[in-house]
Coordinates of C-alpha atoms in Angstrom, one line a residue:
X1 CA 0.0 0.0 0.0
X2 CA 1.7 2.9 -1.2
X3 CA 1.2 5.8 1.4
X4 CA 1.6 9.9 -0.4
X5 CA 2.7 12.1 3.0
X6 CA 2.4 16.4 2.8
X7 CA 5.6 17.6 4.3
X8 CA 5.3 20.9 6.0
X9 CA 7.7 23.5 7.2
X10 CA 9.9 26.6 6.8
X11 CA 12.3 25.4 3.9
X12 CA 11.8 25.1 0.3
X13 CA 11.8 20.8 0.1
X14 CA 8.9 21.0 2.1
X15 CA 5.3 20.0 0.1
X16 CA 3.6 23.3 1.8
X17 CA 6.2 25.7 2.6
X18 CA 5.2 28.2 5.5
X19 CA 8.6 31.0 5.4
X20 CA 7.4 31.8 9.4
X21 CA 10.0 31.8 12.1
X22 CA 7.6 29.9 14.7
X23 CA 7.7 26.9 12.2
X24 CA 10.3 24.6 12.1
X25 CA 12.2 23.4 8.9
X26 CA 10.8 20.1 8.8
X27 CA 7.7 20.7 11.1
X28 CA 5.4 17.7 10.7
X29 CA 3.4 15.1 8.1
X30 CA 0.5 14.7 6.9
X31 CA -0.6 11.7 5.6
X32 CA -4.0 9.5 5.0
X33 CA -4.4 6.2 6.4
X34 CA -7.6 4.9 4.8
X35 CA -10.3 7.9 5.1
X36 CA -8.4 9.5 8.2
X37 CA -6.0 12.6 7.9
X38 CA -2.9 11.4 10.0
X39 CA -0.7 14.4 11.3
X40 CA 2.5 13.1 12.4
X41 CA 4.8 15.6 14.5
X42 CA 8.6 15.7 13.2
X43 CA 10.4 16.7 16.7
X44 CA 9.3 20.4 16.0
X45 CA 10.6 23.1 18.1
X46 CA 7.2 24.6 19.1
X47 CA 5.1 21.4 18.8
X48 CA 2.2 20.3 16.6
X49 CA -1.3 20.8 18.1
X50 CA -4.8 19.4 16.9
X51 CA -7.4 21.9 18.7
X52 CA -5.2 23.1 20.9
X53 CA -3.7 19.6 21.7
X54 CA -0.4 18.7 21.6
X55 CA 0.0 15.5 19.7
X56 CA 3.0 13.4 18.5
X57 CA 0.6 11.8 15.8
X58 CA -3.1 12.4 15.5
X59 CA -6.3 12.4 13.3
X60 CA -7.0 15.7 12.0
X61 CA -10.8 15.7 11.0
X62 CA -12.8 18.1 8.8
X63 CA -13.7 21.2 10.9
X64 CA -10.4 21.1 13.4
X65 CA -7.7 23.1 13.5
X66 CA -3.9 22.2 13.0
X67 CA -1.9 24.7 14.6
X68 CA 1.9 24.4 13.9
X69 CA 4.0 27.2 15.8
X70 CA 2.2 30.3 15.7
X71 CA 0.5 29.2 12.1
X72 CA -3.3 28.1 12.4
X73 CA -4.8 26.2 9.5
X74 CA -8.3 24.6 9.5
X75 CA -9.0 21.4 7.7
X76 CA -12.1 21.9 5.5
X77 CA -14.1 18.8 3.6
X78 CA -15.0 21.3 0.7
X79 CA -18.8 21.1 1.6
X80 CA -20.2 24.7 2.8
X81 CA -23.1 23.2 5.2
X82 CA -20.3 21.6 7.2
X83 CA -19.9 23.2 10.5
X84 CA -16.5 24.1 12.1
X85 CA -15.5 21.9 14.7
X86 CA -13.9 25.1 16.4
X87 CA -15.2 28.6 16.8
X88 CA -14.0 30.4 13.7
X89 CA -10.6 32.3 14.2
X90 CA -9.8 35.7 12.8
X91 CA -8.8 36.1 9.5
X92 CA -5.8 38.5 9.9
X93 CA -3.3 38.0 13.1
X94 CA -4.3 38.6 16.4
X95 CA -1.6 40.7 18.7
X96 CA -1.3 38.3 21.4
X97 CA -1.0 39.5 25.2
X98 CA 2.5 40.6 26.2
X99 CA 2.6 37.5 28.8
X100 CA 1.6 35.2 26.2
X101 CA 3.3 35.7 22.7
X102 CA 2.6 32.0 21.4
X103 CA -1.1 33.0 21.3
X104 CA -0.6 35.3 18.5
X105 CA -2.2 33.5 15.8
X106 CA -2.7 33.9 12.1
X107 CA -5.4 31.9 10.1
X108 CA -3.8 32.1 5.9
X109 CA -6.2 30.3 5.0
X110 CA -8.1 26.8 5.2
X111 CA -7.1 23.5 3.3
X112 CA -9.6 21.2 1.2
X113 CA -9.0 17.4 1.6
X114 CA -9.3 17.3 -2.0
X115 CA -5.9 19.6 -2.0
X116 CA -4.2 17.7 0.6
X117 CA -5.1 14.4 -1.2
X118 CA -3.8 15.6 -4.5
X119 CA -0.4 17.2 -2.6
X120 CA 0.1 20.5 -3.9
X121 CA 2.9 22.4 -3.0
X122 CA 1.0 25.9 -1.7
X123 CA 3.3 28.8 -1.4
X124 CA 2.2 32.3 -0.6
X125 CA 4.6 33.7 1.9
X126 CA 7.8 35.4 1.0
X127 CA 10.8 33.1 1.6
X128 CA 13.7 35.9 0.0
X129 CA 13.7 37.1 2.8
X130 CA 17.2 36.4 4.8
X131 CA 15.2 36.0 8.5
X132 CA 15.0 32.7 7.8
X133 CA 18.2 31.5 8.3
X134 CA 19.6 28.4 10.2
X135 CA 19.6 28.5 13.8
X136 CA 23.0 29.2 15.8
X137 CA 23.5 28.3 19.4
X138 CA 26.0 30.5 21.0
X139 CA 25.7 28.7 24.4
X140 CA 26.9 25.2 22.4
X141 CA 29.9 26.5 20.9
X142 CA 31.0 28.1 24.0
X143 CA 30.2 24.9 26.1
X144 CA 32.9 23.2 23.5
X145 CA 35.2 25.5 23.9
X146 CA 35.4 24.9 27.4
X147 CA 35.4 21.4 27.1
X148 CA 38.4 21.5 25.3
X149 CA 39.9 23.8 27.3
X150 CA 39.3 21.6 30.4
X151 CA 40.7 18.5 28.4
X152 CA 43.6 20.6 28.0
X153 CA 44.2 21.5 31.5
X154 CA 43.1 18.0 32.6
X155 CA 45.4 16.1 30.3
X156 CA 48.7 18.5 31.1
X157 CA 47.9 18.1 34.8
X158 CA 48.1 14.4 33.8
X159 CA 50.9 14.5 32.1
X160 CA 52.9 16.2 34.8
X161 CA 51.7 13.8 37.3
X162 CA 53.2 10.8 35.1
X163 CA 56.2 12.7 34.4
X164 CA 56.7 13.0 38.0
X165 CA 56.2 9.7 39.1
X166 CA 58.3 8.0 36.3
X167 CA 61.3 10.2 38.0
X168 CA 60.8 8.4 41.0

């Protein structure tokens, strides 16, 4: 059984690119097993949520809401009778309160079953922009660089020790 999975994320190999810092690179998958819309979380920096659930892998049914950092989208079945699942969030971004910030949110726009079936790659967001770049951890190169220093140390503090004792 073969199974077609929607990558989304902030880079460019992604199915459905979203260029937003609160998404990760390779955020999660979305898949169908059977008639069910599986949602699969790939170790995402600010988690995958299904109505304000975090999930590692869920079914996302017509009417819910996936929310992927600070990015909302709703699932629709194409039918206009059907009613949301969810109260209906706003269509441009909310300012979140200053405790908060992860409650900003920003609805682009909803997704059809038929599109995810047929896996189009959606892009709408501007990815030229050079705020997207990769991530840099200042706290992990200086945590190396005292590692080695303190190998250093260590091992001449060794070596002195030996060099002592092999005199005797």
């Amino acid at each position: 059984m073969k199974v077609d999975k929607t990558t989304i994320g902030r880079v460019e190999d992604n199915t459905f690119q979203i260029a937003e810092p609160s998404v990760s690179s390779h955020h999660c998958e979305i898949f169908l097993r059977g008639n069910e819309v599986v949602v699969k979380d790939l170790n995402s920096t600010n988690g995958t949520f299904i109505n304000g659930q975090k999930i590692i892998e869920g079914v996302l049914k017509p009417g819910q809401v996936l929310r992927l950092g600070q990015i909302e989208i709703r699932l629709e079945d194409g039918s206009s009778s059907a009613a949301p699942a969810t109260p209906a969030a706003p269509a441009t971004p909310t300012p979140a309160p200053a405790k908060k910030p992860l409650e900003q949110t920003m609805v682009m726009r909803g997704v059809s079953l038929n599109e995810l079936e047929q896996g189009p790659r959606i892009t709408g967001f501007d990815t030229s922009s050079k705020a997207f770049s990769k991530k840099t951890n200042k706290a992990n190169m200086w945590f190396l660089i005292v590692g080695i220093i303190a190998f250093l140390v260590i091992g001449g503090v060794l070596a002195y020790v030996f060099y002592m004792l092999s005199k005797q």
